[in-house]
CSV table of C-alpha atoms and ligand atoms in Angstrom, one decimal:
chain,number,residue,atom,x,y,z
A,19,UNK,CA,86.8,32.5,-51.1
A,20,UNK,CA,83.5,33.5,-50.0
A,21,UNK,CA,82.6,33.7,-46.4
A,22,UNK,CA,79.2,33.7,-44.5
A,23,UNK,CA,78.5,35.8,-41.5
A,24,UNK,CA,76.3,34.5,-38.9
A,25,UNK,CA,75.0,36.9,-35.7
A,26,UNK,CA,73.8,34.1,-33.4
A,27,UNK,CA,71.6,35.9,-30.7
A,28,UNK,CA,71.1,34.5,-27.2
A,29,UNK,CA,67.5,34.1,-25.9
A,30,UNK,CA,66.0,34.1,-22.4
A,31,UNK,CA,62.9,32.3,-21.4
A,32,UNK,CA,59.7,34.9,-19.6
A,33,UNK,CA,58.4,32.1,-17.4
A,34,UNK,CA,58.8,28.2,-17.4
A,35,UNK,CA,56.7,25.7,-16.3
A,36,UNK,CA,58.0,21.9,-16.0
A,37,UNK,CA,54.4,19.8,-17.5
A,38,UNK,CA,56.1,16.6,-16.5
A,39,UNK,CA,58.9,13.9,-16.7
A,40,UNK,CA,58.9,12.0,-20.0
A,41,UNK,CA,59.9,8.4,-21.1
A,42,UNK,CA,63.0,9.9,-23.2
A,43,UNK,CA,64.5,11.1,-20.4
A,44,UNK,CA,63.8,14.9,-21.4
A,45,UNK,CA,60.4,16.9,-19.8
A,46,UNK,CA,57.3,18.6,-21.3
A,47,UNK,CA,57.7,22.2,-20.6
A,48,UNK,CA,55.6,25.1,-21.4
A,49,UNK,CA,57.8,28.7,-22.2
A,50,UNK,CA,57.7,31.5,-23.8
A,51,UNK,CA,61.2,32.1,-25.6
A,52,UNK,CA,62.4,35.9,-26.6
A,53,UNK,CA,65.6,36.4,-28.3
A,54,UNK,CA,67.8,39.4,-27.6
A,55,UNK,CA,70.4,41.5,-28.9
A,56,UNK,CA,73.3,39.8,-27.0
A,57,UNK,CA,74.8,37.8,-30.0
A,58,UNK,CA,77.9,35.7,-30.9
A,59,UNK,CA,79.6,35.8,-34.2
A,60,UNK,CA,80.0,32.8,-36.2
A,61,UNK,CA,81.9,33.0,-40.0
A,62,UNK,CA,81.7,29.9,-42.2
A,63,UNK,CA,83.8,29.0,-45.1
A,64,UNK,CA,84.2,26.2,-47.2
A,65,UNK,CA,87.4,23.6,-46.5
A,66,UNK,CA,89.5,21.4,-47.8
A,67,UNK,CA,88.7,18.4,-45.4
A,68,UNK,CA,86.2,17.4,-42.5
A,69,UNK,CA,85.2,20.4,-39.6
A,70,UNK,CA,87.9,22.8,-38.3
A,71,UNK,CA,86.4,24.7,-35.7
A,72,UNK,CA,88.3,27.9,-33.8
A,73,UNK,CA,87.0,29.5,-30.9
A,74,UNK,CA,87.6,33.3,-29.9
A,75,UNK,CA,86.5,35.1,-26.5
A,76,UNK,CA,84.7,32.9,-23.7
A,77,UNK,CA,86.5,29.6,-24.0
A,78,UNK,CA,84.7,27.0,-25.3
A,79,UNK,CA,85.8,23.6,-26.6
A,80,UNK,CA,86.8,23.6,-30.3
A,81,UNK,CA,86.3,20.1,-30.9
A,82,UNK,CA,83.4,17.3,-31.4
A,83,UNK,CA,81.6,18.5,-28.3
A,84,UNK,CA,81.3,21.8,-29.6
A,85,UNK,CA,77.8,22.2,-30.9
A,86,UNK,CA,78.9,24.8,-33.6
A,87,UNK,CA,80.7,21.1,-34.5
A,88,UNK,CA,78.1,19.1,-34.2
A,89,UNK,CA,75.9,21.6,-36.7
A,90,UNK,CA,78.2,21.1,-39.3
A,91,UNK,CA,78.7,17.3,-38.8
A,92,UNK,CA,74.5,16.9,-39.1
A,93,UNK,CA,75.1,19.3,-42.4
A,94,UNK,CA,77.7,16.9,-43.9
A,95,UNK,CA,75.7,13.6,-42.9
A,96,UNK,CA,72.2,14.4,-43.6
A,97,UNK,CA,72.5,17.2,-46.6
A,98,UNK,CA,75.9,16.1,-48.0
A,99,UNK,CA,77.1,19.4,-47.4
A,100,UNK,CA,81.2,19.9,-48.0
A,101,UNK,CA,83.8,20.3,-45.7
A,102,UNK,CA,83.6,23.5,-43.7
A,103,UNK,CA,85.9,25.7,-41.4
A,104,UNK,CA,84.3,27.3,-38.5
A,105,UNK,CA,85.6,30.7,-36.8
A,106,UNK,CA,83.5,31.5,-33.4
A,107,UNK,CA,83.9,34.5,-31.8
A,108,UNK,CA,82.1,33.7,-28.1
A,109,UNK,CA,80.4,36.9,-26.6
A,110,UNK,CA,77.4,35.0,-24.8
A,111,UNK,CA,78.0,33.8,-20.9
A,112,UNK,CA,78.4,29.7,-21.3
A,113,UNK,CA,76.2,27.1,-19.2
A,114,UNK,CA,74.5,30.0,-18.2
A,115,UNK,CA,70.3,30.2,-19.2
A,116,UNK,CA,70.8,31.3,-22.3
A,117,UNK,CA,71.1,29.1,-25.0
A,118,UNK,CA,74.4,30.1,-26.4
A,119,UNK,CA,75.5,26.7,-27.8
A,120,UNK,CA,72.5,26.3,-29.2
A,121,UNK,CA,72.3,29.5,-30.9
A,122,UNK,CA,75.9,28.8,-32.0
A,123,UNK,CA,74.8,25.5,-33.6
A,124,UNK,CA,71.8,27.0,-35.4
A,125,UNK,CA,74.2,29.8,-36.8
A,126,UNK,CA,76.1,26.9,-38.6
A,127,UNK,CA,72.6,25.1,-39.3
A,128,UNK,CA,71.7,28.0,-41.0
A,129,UNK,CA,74.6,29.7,-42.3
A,130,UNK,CA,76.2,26.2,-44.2
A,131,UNK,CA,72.5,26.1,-46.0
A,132,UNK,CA,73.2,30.2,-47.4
A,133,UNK,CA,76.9,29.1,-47.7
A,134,UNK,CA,76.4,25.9,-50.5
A,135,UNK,CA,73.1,27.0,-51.6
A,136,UNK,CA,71.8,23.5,-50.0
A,137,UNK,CA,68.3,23.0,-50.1
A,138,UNK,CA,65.9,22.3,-47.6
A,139,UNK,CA,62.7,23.1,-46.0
A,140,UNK,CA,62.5,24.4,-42.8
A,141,UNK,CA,60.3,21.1,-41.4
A,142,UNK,CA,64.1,19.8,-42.1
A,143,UNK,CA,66.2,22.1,-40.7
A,144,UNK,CA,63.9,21.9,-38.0
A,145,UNK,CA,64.3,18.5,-37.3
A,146,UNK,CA,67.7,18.4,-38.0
A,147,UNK,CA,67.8,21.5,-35.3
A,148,UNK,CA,66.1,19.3,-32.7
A,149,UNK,CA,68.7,16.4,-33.0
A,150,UNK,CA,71.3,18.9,-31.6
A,151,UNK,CA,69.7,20.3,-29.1
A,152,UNK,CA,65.6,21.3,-27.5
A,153,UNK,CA,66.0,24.8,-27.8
A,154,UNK,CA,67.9,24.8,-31.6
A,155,UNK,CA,64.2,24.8,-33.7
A,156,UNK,CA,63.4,28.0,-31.9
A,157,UNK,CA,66.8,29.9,-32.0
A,158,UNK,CA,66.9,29.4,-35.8
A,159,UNK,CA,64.0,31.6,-35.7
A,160,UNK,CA,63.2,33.7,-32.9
A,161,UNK,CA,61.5,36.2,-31.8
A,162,UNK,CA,58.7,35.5,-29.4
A,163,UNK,CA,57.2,32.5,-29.1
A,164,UNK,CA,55.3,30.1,-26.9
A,165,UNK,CA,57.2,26.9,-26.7
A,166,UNK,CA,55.8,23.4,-25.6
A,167,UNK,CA,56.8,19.8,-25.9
A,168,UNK,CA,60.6,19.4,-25.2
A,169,UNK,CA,60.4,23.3,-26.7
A,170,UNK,CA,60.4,22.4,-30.1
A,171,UNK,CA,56.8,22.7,-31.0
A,172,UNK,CA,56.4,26.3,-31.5
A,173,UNK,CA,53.3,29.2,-31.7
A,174,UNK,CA,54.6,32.7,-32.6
A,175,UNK,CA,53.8,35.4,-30.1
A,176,UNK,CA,54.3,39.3,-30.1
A,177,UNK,CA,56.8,40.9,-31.5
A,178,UNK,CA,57.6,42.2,-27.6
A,179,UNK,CA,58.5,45.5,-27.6
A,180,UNK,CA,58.7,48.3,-24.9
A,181,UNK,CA,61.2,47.3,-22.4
A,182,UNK,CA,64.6,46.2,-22.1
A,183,UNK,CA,66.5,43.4,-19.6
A,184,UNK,CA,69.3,43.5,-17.6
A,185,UNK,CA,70.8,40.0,-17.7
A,186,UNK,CA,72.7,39.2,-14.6
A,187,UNK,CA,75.4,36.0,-14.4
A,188,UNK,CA,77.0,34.6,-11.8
A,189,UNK,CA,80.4,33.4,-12.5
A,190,UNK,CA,79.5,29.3,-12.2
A,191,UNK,CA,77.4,26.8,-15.2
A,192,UNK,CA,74.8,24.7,-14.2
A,193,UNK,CA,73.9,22.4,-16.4
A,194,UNK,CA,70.4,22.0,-17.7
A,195,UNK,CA,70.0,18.8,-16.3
A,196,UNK,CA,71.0,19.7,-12.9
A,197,UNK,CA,68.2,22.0,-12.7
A,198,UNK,CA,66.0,19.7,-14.1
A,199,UNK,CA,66.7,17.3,-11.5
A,200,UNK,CA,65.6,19.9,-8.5
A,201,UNK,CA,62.4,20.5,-10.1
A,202,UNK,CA,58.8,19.5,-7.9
A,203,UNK,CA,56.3,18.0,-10.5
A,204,UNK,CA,53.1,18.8,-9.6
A,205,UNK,CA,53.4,21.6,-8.1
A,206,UNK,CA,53.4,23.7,-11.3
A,207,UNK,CA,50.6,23.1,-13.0
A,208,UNK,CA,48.8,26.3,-13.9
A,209,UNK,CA,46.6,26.9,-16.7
A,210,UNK,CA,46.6,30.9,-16.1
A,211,UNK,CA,50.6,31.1,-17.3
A,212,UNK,CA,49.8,30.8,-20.9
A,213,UNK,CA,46.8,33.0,-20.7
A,214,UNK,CA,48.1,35.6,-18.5
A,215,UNK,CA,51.5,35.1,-20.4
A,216,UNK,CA,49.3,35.7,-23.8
A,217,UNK,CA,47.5,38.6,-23.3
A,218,UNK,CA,50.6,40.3,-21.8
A,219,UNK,CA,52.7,39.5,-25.0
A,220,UNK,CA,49.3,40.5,-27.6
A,221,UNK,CA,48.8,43.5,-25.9
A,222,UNK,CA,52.8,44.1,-25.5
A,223,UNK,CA,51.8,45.1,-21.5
A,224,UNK,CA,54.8,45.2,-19.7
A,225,UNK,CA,52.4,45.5,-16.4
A,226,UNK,CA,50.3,41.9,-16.5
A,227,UNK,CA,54.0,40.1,-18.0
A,228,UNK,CA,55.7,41.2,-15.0
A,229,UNK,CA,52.8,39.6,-13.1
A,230,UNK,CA,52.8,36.3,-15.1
A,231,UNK,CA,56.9,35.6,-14.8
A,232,UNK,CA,58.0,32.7,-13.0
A,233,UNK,CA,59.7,29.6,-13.6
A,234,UNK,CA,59.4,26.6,-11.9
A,235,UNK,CA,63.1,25.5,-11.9
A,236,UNK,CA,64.0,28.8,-9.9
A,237,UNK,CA,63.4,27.5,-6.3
A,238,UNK,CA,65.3,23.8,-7.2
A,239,UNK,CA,68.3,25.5,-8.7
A,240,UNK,CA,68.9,28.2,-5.7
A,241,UNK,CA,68.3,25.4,-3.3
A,242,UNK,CA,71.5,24.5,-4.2
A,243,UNK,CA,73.3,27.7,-5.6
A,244,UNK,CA,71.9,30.3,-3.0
A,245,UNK,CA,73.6,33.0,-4.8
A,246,UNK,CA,71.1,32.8,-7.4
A,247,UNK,CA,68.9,34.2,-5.3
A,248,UNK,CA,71.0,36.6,-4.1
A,249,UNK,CA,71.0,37.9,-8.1
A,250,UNK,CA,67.3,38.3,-7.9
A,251,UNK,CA,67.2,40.1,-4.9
A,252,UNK,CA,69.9,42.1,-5.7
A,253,UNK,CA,67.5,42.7,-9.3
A,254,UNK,CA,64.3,44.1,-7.1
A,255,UNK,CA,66.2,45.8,-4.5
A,256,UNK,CA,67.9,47.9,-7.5
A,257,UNK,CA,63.9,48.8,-9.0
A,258,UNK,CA,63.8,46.4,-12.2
A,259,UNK,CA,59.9,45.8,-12.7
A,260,UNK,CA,60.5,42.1,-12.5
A,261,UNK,CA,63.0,39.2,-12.2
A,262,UNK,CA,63.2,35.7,-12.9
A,263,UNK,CA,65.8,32.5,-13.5
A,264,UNK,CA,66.1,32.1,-17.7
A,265,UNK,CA,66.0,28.6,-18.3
A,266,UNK,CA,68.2,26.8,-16.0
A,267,UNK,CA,70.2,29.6,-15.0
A,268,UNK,CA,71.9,30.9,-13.2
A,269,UNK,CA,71.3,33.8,-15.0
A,270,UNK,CA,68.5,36.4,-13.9
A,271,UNK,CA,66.5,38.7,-16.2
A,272,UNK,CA,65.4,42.1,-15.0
A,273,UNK,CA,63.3,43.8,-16.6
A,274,UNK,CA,62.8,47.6,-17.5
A,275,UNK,CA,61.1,49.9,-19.1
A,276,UNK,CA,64.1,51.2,-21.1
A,277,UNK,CA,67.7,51.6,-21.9
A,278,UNK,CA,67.9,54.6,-19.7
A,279,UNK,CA,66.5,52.7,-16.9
A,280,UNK,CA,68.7,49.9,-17.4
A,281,UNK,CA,71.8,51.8,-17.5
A,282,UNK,CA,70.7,53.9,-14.0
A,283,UNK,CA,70.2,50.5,-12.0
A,284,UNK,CA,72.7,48.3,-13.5
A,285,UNK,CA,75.8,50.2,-11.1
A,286,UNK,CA,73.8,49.0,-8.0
A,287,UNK,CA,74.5,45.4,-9.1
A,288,UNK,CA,78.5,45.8,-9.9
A,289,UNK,CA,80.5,44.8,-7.0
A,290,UNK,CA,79.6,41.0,-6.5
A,291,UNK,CA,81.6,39.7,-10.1
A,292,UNK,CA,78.4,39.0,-11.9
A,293,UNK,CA,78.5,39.7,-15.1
A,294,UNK,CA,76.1,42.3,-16.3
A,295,UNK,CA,74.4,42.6,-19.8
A,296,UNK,CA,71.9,45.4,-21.0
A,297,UNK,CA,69.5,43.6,-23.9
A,298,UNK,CA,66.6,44.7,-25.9
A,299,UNK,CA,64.6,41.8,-27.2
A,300,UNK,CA,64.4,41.1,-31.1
A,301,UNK,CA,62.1,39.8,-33.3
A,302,UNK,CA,64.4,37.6,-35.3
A,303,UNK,CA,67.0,34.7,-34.6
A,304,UNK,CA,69.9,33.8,-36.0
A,305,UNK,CA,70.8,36.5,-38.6
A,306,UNK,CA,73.4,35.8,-42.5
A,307,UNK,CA,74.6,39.1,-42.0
A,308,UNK,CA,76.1,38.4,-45.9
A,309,UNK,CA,79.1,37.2,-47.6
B,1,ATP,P1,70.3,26.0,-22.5
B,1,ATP,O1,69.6,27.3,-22.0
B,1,ATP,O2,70.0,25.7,-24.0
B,1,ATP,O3,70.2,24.9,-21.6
B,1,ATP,P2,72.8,27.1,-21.7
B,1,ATP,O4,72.7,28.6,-22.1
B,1,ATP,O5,72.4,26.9,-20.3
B,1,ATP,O6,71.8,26.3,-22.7
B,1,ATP,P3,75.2,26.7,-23.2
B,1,ATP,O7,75.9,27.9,-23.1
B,1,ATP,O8,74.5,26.3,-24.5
B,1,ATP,O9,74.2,26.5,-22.0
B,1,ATP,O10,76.2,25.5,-22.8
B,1,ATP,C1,75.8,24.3,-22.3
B,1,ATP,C2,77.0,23.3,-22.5
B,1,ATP,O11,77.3,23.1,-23.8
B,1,ATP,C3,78.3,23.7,-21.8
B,1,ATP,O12,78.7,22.7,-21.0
B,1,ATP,C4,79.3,23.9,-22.9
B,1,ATP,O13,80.6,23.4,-22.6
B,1,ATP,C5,78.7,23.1,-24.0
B,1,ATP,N1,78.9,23.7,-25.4
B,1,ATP,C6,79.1,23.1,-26.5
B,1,ATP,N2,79.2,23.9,-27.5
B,1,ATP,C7,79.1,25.2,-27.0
B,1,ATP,C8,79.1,26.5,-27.6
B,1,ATP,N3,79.3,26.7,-28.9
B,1,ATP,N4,78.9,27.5,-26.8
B,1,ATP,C9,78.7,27.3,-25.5
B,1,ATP,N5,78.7,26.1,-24.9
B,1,ATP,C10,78.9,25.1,-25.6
């Protein structure tokens, strides 16, 4: 029976700003997403009735809530697809910054399209993407790109290259909209991010990035989970060039000028049981790896 073999790569976000509060509930944000070579695996094949979903490494929920699950239920409904079995193996920290569910659900977005040859455009995928999740329309892609809106309306940037990111995680979730709750509108507005944020990425200089990096649901979020900041000290005191919150943490990015470098500070944070990855950004997103 043939089988499809999704990489689903994590992504981290160089800077946030929070625009504002919205109507729906959700906020305007301005980004700039990079996916990296932390990935989890995600094989498709078709069934004989409805979703089975199992999950391997981190533990996850293998039902409904999944969003692996609720991929393949959004293929079924909107695009007819057939019945499909999930297998998920779970490498990327959960509830942690870096958009692991979501990558996870554009792996099956992506993979049930290769897997019954279904067709559709990418305006639909995309929108079909966005029904899951803010962050799915860019994970199905990746790469660099400047995100606005919820994140969902997307301007391709780089390709980033030249340095690579320690990814630091302490051992508790936060939810996104616990961080989003802590944020101080207002207080972030600052047209130089995107510009600053721009030229760094255009001219792939690792020196004015480092200088535009911030997010503004950093201070909320270690208001309440101190050791978050504890990460990012920990980060600078070690050398990294820079750190900063991904998304809603509580992971924190370092970053370096290489693998070597990476690899000679990481020891420094070992000790504290945060789990430590060592990423080079890509310039794709969710990969078919084949059948
Ligand atoms: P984002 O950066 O998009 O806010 P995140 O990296 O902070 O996401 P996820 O790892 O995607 O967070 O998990 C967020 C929540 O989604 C968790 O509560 C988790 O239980 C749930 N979840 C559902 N499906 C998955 C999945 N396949 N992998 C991880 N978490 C999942």
């Amino acid at each position: 029976m043939r089988r499809i073999h999704v990489e689903a790569h994590a992504k981290v976000n160089l800077g946030l700003r929070v625009a504002g509060a919205r109507p729906d509930g959700y906020h305007d944000i301005e980004t700039v997403f990079q996916t990296v070579s932390l990935s989890d695996t995600v094989f498709l094949e078709a069934s004989n009735r409805g979703i089975s979903l199992s999950c391997e490494g981190i533990p996850v929920p293998a039902g409904p809530s999944n969003l692996a699950w609720q991929a393949a239920a959004q293929l079924m409904r909107e695009l007819a697809a057939p019945a499909m079995s999930i297998t998920l193996f779970k490498r990327i920290p959960v509830a942690a910054g870096l958009g692991g569910g979501s990558a996870d659900a554009a792996a099956v977005l992506m993979g049930g399209c290769a897997l019954f040859d279904l067709e559709v455009s990418d305006a639909q995928l995309g929108s079909l993407a966005l029904k899951i999740g803010s962050d799915v329309p860019f994970l199905l892609r990746g790469g660099t790109a400047r995100g606005l809106g919820r994140g969902e309306i997307l301007e391709s940037m780089g390709p980033l290259s030249g340095f690579w990111l320690l990814l630091v995680t302490p051992l508790f979730p936060i939810r996104a909209k616990e961080a989003y709750a802590g944020v101080r509108i207002g207080l972030t507005r600052d047209r130089c991010y995107t510009k600053l944020n721009s030229s760094a990425i255009r001219e792939g200089e690792l020196g004015s990035l480092v200088t535009a990096l911030r997010n503004d649901l950093e201070p909320g979020v270690i208001s309440c989970h101190p050791e978050v900041g504890v990460v990012k000290q920990a980060l600078l005191d070690a050398g990294v060039q820079a750190a900063v919150m991904s998304g809603s943490g509580p992971t924190v990015i370092g970053l370096v000028r290489s693998r070597e470098e990476a690899t000679t500070l990481s020891p420094h944070l070992e000790g504290h049981g945060w789990q430590i990855h060592i990423v080079e950004p890509i310039d794709s997103g969710c990969r078919v790896e084949g059948a």
